[in-house]
Tab-separated table of C-alpha atoms in Angstrom:
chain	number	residue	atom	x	y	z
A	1	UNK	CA	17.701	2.540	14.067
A	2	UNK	CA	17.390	2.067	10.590
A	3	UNK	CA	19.085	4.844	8.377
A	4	UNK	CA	17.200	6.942	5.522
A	5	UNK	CA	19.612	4.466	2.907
A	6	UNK	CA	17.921	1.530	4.279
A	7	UNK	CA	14.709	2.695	4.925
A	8	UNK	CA	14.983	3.111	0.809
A	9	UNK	CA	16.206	-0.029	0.020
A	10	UNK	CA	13.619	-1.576	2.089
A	11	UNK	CA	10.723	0.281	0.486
A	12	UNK	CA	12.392	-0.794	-3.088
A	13	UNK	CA	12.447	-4.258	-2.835
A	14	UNK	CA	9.164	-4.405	-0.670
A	15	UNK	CA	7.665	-2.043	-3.988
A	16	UNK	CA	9.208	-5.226	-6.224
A	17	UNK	CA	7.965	-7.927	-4.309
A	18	UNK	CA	4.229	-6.322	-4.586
A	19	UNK	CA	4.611	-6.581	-8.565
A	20	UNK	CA	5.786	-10.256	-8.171
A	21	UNK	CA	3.705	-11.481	-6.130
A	22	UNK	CA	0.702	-10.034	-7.608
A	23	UNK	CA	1.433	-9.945	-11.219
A	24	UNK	CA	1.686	-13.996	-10.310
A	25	UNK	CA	-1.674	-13.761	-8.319
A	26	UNK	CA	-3.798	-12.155	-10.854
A	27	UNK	CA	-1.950	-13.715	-14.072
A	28	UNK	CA	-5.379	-15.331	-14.816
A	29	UNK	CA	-7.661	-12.781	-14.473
A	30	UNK	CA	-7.270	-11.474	-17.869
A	31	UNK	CA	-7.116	-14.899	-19.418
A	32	UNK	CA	-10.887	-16.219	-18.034
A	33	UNK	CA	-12.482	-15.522	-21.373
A	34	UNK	CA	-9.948	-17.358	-23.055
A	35	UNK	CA	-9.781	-20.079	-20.513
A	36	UNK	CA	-13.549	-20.596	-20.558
A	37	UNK	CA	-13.532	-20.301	-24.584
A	38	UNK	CA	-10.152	-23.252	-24.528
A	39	UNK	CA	-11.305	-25.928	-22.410
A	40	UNK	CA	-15.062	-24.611	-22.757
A	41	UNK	CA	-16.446	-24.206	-19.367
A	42	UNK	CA	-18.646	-21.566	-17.809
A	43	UNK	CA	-17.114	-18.281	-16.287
A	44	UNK	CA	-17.949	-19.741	-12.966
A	45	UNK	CA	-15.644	-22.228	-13.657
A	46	UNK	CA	-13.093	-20.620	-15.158
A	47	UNK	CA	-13.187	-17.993	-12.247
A	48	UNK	CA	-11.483	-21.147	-10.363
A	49	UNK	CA	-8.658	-20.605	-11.598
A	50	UNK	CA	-8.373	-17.120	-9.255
A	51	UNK	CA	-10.268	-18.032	-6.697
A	52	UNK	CA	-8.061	-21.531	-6.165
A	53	UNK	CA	-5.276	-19.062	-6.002
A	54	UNK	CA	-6.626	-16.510	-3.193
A	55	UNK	CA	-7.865	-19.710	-1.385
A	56	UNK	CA	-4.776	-21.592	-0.962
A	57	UNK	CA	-3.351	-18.703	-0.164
A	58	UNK	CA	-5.295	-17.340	2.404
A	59	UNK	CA	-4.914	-21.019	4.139
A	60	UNK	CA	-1.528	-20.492	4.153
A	61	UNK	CA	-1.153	-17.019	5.476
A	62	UNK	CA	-1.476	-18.021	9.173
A	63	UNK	CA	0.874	-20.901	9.074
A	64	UNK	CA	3.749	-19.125	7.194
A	65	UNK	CA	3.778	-15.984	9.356
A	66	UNK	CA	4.485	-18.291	12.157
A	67	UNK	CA	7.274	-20.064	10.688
A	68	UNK	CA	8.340	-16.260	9.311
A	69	UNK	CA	8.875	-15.849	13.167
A	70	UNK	CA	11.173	-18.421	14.061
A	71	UNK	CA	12.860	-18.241	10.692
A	72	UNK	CA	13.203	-14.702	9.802
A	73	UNK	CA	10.718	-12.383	7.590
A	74	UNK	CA	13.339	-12.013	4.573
A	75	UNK	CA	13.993	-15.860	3.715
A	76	UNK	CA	10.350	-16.700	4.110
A	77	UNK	CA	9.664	-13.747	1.600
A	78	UNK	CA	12.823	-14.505	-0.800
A	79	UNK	CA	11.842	-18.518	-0.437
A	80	UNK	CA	8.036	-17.346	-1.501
A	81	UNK	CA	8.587	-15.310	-3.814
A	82	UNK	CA	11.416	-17.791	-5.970
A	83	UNK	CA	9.026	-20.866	-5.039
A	84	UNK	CA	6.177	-19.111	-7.040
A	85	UNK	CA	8.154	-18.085	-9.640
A	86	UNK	CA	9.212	-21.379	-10.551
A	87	UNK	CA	5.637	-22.685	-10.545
A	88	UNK	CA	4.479	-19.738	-12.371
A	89	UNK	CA	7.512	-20.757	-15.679
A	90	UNK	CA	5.646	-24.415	-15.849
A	91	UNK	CA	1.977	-23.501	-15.596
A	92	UNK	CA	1.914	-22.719	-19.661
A	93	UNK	CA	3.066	-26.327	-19.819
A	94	UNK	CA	-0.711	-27.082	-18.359
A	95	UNK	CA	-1.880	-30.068	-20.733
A	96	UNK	CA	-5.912	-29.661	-19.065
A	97	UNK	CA	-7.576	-27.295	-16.992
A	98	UNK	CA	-7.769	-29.482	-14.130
A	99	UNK	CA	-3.727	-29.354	-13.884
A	100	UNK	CA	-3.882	-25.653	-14.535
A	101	UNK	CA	-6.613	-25.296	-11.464
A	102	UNK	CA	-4.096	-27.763	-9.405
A	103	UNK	CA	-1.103	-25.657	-10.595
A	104	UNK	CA	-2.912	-22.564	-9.465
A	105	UNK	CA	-3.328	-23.630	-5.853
A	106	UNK	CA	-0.172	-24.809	-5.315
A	107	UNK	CA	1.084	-21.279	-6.672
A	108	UNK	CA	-0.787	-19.597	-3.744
A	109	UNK	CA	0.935	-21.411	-1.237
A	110	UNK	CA	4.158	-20.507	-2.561
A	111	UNK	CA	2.447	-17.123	-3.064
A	112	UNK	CA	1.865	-16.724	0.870
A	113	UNK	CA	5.155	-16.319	2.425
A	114	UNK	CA	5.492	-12.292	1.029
A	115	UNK	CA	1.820	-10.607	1.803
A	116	UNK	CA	2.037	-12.654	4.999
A	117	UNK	CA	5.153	-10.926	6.319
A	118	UNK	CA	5.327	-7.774	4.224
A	119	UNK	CA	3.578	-5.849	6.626
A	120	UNK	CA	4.981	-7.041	9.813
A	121	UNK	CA	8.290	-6.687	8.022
A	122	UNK	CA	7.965	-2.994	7.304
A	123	UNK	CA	6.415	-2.825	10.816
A	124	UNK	CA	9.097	-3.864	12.396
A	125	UNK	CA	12.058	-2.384	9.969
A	126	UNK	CA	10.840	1.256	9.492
A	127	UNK	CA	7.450	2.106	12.092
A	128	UNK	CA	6.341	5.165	12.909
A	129	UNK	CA	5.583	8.345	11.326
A	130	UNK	CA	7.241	6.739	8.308
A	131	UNK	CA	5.396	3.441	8.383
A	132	UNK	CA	2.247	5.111	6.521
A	133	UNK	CA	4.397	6.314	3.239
A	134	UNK	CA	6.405	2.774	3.151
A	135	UNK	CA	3.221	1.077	3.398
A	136	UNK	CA	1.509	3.072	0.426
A	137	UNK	CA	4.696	1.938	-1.926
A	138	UNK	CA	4.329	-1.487	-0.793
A	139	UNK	CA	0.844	-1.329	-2.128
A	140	UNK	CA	1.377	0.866	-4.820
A	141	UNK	CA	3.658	-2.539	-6.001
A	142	UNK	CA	0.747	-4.558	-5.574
A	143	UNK	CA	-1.514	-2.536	-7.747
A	144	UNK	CA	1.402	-2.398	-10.562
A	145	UNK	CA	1.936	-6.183	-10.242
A	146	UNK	CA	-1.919	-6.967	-10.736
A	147	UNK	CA	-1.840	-4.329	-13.698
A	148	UNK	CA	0.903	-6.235	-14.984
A	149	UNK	CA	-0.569	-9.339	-14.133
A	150	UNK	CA	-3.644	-8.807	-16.041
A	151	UNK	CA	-2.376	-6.422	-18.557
A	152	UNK	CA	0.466	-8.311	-20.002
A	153	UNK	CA	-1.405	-11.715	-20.728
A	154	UNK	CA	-4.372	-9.693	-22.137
A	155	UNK	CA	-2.219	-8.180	-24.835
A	156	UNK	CA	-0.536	-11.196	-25.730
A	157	UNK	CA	-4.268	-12.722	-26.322
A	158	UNK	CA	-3.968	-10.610	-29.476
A	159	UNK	CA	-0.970	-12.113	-30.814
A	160	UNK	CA	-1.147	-15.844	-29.286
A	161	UNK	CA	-3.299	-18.361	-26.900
A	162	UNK	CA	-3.447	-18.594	-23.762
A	163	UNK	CA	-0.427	-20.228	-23.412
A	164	UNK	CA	2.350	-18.008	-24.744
A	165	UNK	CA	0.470	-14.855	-22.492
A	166	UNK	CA	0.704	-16.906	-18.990
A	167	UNK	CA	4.460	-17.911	-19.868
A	168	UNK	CA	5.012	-13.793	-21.002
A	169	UNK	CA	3.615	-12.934	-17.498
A	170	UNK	CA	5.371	-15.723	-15.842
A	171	UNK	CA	8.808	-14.422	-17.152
A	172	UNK	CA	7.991	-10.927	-15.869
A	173	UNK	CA	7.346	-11.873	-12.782
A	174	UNK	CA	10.575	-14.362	-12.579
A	175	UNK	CA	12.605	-10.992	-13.014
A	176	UNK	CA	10.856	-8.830	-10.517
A	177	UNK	CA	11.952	-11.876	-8.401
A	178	UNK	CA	15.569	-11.115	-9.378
A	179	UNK	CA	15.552	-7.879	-8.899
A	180	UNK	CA	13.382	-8.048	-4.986
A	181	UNK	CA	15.724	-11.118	-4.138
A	182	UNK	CA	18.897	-8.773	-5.213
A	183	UNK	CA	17.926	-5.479	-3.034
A	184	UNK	CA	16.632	-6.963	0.009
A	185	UNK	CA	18.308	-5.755	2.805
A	186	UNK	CA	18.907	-7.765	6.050
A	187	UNK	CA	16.668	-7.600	8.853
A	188	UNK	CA	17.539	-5.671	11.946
A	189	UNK	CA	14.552	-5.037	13.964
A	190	UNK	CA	13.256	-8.916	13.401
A	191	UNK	CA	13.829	-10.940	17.099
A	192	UNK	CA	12.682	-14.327	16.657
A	193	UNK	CA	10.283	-16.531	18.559
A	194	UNK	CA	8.807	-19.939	19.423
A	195	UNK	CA	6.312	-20.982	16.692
A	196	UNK	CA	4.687	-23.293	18.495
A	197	UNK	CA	1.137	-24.427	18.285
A	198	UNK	CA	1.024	-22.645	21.759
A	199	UNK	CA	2.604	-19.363	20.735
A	200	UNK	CA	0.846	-19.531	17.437
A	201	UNK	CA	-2.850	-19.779	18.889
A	202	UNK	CA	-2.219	-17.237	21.637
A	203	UNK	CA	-1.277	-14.616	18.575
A	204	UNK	CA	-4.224	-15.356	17.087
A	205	UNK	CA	-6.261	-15.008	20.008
A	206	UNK	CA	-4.993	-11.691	20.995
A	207	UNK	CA	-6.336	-10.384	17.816
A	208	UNK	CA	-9.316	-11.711	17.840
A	209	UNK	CA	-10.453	-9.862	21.255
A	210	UNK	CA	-9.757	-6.880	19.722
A	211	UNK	CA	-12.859	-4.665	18.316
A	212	UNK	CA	-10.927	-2.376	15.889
A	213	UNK	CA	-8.863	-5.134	14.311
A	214	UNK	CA	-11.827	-7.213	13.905
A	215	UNK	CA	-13.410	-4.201	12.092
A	216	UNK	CA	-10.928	-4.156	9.588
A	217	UNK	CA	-10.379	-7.716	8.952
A	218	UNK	CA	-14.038	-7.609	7.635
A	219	UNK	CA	-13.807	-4.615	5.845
A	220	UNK	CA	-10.941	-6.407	3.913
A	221	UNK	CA	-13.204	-9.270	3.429
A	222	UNK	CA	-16.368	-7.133	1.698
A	223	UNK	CA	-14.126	-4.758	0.302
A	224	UNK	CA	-11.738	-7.101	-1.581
A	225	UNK	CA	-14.523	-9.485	-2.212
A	226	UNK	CA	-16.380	-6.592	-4.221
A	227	UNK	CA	-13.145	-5.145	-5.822
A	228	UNK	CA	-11.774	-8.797	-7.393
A	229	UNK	CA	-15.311	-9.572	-8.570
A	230	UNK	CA	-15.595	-6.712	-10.180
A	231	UNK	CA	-12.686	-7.605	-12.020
A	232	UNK	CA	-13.231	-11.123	-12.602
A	233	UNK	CA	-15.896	-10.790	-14.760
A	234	UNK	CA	-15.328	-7.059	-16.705
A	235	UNK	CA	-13.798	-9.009	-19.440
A	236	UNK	CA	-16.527	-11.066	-19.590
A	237	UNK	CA	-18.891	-7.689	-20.051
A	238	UNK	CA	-16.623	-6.019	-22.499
A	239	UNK	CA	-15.957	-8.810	-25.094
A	240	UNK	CA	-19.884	-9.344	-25.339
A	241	UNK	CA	-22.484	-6.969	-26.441
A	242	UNK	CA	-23.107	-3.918	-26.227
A	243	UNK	CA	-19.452	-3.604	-26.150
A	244	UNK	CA	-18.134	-6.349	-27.907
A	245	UNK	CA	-14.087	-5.551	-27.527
A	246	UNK	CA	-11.413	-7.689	-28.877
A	247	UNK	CA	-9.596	-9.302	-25.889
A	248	UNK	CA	-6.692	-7.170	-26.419
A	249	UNK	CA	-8.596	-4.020	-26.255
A	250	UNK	CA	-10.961	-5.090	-23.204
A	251	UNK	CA	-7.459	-5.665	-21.363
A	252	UNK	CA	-6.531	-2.029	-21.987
A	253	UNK	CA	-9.029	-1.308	-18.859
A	254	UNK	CA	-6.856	-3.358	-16.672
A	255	UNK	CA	-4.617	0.088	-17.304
A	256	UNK	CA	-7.082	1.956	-14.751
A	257	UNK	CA	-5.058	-0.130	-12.308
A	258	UNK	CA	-2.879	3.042	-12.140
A	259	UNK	CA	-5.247	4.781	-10.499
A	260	UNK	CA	-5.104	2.965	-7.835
A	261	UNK	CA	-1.075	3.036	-7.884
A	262	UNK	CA	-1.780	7.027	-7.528
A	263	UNK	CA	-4.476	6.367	-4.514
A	264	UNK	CA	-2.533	4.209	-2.156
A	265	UNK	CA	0.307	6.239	-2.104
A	266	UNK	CA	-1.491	9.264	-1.606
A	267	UNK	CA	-3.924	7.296	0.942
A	268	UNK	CA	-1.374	6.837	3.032
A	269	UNK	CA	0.409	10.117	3.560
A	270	UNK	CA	-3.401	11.436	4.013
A	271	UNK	CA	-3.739	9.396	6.620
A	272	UNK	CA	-0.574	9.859	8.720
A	273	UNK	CA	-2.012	13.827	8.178
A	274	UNK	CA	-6.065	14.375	8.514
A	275	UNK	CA	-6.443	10.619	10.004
A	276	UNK	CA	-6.687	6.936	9.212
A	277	UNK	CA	-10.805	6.928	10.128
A	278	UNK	CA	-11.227	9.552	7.898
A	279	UNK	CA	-9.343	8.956	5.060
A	280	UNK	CA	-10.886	5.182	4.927
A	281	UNK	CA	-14.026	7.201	5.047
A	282	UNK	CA	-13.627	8.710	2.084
A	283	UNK	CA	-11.901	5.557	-0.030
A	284	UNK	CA	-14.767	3.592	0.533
A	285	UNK	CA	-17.007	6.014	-0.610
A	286	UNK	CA	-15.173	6.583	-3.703
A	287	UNK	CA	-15.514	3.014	-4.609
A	288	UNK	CA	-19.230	3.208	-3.703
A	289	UNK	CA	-19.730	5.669	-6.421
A	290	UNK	CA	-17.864	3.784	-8.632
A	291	UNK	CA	-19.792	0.726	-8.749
A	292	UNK	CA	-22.846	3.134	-9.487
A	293	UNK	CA	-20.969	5.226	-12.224
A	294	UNK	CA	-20.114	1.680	-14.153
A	295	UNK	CA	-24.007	0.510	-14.687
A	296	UNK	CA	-24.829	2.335	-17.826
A	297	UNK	CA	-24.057	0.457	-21.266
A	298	UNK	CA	-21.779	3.349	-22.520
A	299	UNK	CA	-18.334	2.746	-22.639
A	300	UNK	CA	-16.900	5.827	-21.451
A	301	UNK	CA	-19.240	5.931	-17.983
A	302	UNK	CA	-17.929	2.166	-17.549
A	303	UNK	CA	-14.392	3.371	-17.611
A	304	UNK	CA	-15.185	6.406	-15.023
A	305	UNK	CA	-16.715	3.983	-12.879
A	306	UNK	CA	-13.813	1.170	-12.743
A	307	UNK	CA	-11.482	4.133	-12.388
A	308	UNK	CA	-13.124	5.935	-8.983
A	309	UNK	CA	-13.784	1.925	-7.835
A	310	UNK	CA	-10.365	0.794	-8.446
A	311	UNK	CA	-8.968	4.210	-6.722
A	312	UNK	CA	-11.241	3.590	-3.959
A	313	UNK	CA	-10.587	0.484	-3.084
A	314	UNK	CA	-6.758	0.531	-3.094
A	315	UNK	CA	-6.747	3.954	-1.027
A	316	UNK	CA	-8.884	2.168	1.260
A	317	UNK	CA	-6.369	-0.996	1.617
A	318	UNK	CA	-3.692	1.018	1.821
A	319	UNK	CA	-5.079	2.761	5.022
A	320	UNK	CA	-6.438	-0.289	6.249
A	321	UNK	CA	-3.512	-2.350	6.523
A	322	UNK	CA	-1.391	0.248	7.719
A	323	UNK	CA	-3.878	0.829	10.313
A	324	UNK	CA	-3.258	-2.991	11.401
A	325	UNK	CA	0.073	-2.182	11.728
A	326	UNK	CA	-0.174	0.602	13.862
A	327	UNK	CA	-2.592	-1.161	16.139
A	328	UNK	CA	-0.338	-4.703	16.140
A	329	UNK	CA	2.888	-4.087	14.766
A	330	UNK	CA	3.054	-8.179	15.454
A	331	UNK	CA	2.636	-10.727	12.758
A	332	UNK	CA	-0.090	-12.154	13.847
A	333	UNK	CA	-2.529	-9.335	12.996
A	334	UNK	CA	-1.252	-8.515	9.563
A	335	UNK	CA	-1.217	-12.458	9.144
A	336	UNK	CA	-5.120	-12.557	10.039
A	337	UNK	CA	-6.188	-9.276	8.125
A	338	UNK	CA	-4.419	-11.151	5.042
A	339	UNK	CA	-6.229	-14.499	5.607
A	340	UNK	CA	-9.934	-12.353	5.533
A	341	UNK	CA	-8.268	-10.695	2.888
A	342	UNK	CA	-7.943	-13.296	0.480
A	343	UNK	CA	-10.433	-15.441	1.730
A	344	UNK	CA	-12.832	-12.190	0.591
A	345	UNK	CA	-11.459	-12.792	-2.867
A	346	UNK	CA	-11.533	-16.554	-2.967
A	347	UNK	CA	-15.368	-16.765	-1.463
A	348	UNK	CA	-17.060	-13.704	-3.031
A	349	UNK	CA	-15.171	-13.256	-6.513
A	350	UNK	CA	-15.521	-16.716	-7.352
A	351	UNK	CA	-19.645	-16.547	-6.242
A	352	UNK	CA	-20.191	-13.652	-7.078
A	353	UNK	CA	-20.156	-15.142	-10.899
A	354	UNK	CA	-23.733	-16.603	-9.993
A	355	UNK	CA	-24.889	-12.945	-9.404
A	356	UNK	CA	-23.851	-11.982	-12.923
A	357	UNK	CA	-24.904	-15.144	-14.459
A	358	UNK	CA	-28.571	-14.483	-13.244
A	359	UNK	CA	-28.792	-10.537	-13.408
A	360	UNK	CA	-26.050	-9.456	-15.594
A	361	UNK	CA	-23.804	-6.338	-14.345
A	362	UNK	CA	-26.690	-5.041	-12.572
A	363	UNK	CA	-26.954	-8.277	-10.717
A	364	UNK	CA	-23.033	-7.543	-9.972
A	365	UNK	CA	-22.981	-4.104	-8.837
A	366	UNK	CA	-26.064	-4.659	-6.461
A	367	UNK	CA	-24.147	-7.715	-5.138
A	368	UNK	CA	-21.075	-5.112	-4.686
A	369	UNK	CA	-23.157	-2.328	-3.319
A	370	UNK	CA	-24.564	-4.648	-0.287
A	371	UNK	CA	-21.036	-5.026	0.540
A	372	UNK	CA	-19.792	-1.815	0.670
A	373	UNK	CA	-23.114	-1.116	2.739
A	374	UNK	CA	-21.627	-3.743	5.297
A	375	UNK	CA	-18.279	-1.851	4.656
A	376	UNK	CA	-19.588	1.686	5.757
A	377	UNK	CA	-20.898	0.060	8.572
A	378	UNK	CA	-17.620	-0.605	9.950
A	379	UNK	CA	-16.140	2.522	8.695
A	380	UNK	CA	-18.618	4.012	11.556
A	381	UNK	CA	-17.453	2.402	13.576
A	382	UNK	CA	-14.012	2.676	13.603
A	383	UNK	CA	-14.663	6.324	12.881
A	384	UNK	CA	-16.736	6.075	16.392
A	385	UNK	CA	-13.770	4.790	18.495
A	386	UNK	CA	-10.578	5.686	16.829
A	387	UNK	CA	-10.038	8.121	19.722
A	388	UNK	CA	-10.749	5.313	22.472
A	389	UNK	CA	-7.220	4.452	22.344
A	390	UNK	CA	-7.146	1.294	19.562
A	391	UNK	CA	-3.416	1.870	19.113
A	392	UNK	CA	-2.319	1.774	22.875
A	393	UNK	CA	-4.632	-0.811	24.063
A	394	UNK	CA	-3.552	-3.338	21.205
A	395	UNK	CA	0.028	-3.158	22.702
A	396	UNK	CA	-1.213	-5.925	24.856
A	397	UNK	CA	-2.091	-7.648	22.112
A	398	UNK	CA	0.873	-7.229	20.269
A	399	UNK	CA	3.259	-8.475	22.865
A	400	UNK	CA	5.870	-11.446	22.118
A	401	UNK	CA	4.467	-14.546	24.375
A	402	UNK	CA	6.483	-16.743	26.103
């Protein structure tokens, strides 16, 4: 059983491997102005260079939680997490966009290897009653690495190109490497297994026949998909009129990302308390009242908005994927609900930039708003069976084949 020392560690290092991993991830975000303005390409375009990144990675989710079983959670997630890092020190060295897009891929397959086992790890390390409050760190991480991610380049806009604000990010990250890498305990509830092609497509099978984890790997398809296109083109908004913010300043907003630091942690402990069904419930409405808050021109309004969206939507990831967890403390579920995950921010954030190219933020936000629609449609029904026995039914699911 692991002890309340370890259980500590383990929720450190997990907390540091969310800020390099997604600090890496969303490094470009903040830069798509100045990408589009440097090698002078349409936001569409630009948007590549995130949407490359969630792509690849999403492709590689799957595959590298199967070799995490045979091999071991930690060394896929230490390998991952130095592989990226490395790739992340060279992509300033970019001489054309084309290599930066190329470099940018590659990064999310080295990028794979810790979202694809960071929930089965903490599944399988910690569990029960405690599972919901290690989660919510975990994710808390995350939303600190994409703040840093996007808030660090976007300050160093101000000062330098491009350039000198991916290598200032790419350092960062390179020491939150370090420092997950150094506190990592060693695994003792992991048991490996064959990762054959066999064993592989009967995980992903079990899944797959299961009506509440198919419910939530859409809902982290829509609501992702909304969230990172929201994001993908803010900067765009802000740095153009009515607004018309220096690139340094338009970053600043990428500061609301605490909100949804605050949110995920408390999203989970209000879950393990009043109810997963319900406290999803209530995230996704919150970022449904977001999107509607930002629409005005008026600064101020736009910054409520992001704020209740950005809260909303990591609350409701936060009790999502712990919910996954519950239901299939496995691999192969947390693998998939990543994989929908990601693929929801590779497919809608990088279309979603024809929706703003033809109707503006309006054009965004209704694009957004027919997602969450989809969203609260599965929030029903989740909300209609969570007491038809999701969590002991799945434990079929989540068995070890042979």
């Amino acid at each position: 059983m692991t002890s309340t020392s370890d259980e500590r560690r383990i929720t450190t290092a997990l907390f540091a491997a969310g800020l390099t991993t997604f600090a890496s991830m969303y490094s470009a975000q903040a830069l798509l102005p100045s990408l589009s303005a440097a090698f002078g390409v349409a936001p569409a375009q630009a948007a590549l260079a995130m949407s490359l990144t969630t792509g690849f990675l999403a492709m590689a989710i799957v595959p590298v939680s199967a070799l995490s079983a045979r091999i071991g959670r930690t060394t896929v997630m230490t390998w991952s997490a130095v592989v990226s890092a490395v790739i992340g020190l060279l992509l300033p060295l970019s001489p054309s966009l084309e290599v930066l897009l190329a470099g940018r891929a590659l990064q999310g397959v080295a990028l794979a290897g810790v979202p694809a086992v960071a929930m089965a790890y903490l599944a399988e390390e910690i569990g029960g009653d405690g599972l919901g409050a290690a989660m919510g760190v975990y994710v808390a991480g995350t939303s600190i690495g994409g703040l840093s991610g996007r808030l660090i380049p976007a300050f160093a806009l101000d000062l330098t190109s491009w350039r000198w604000a991916e290598a200032a990010i790419g350092m960062a990250a390179a020491g939150c490497t370090v420092w997950f890498v150094r506190g990592l305990p060693p695994s003792r509830g992991f048991v490996a297994r064959p990762a054959g092609m066999h064993s592989v497509l009967s995980d992903i099978g079990a899944p797959l026949r299961h009506g509440g984890l198919l419910a939530l790997f859409g809902l982290a398809f829509v609501l992702v998909g909304g969230f990172v296109s929201i994001y993908n083109f803010l900067g765009y908004r802000l740095t153009r009129p009515p607004f018309e913010l220096p690139a340094a300043v338009a970053g600043s907003v990428f500061l609301l990302y605490l909100a949804g630091t605050l949110a995920s942690t408390a999203a989970g402990r209000w879950a393990d308390r009043i109810g997963k069904h319900r406290a999803l419930a209530a995230s996704v409405a919150l970022m449904g009242v977001g999107v509607l808050v930002s629409i005005p021109d008026q600064l101020i309004v736009v910054i409520l908005g992001i704020t209740l969206c950005t809260a909303g939507f990591f609350g409701a990831h936060a009790v999502a994927s712990t919910w996954v967890g519950t239901i299939a403390p496995g691999g192969a579920a947390s693998s998939l609900y990543l994989f929908t995950y990601y693929l929801g921010s590779a497919i809608v954030g990088g279309t979603a930039g024809i929706a703003y190219a033809k109707g503006g933020w309006v054009g965004l936000a209704a694009g957004v708003g027919a997602l969450l629609a989809v969203a609260a449609v599965l929030v029903w029904y989740l909300a209609i069976h969570a007491r038809r026995g999701f969590e002991t039914a799945s434990l079929v699911c989540a068995a070890p084949t042979a």
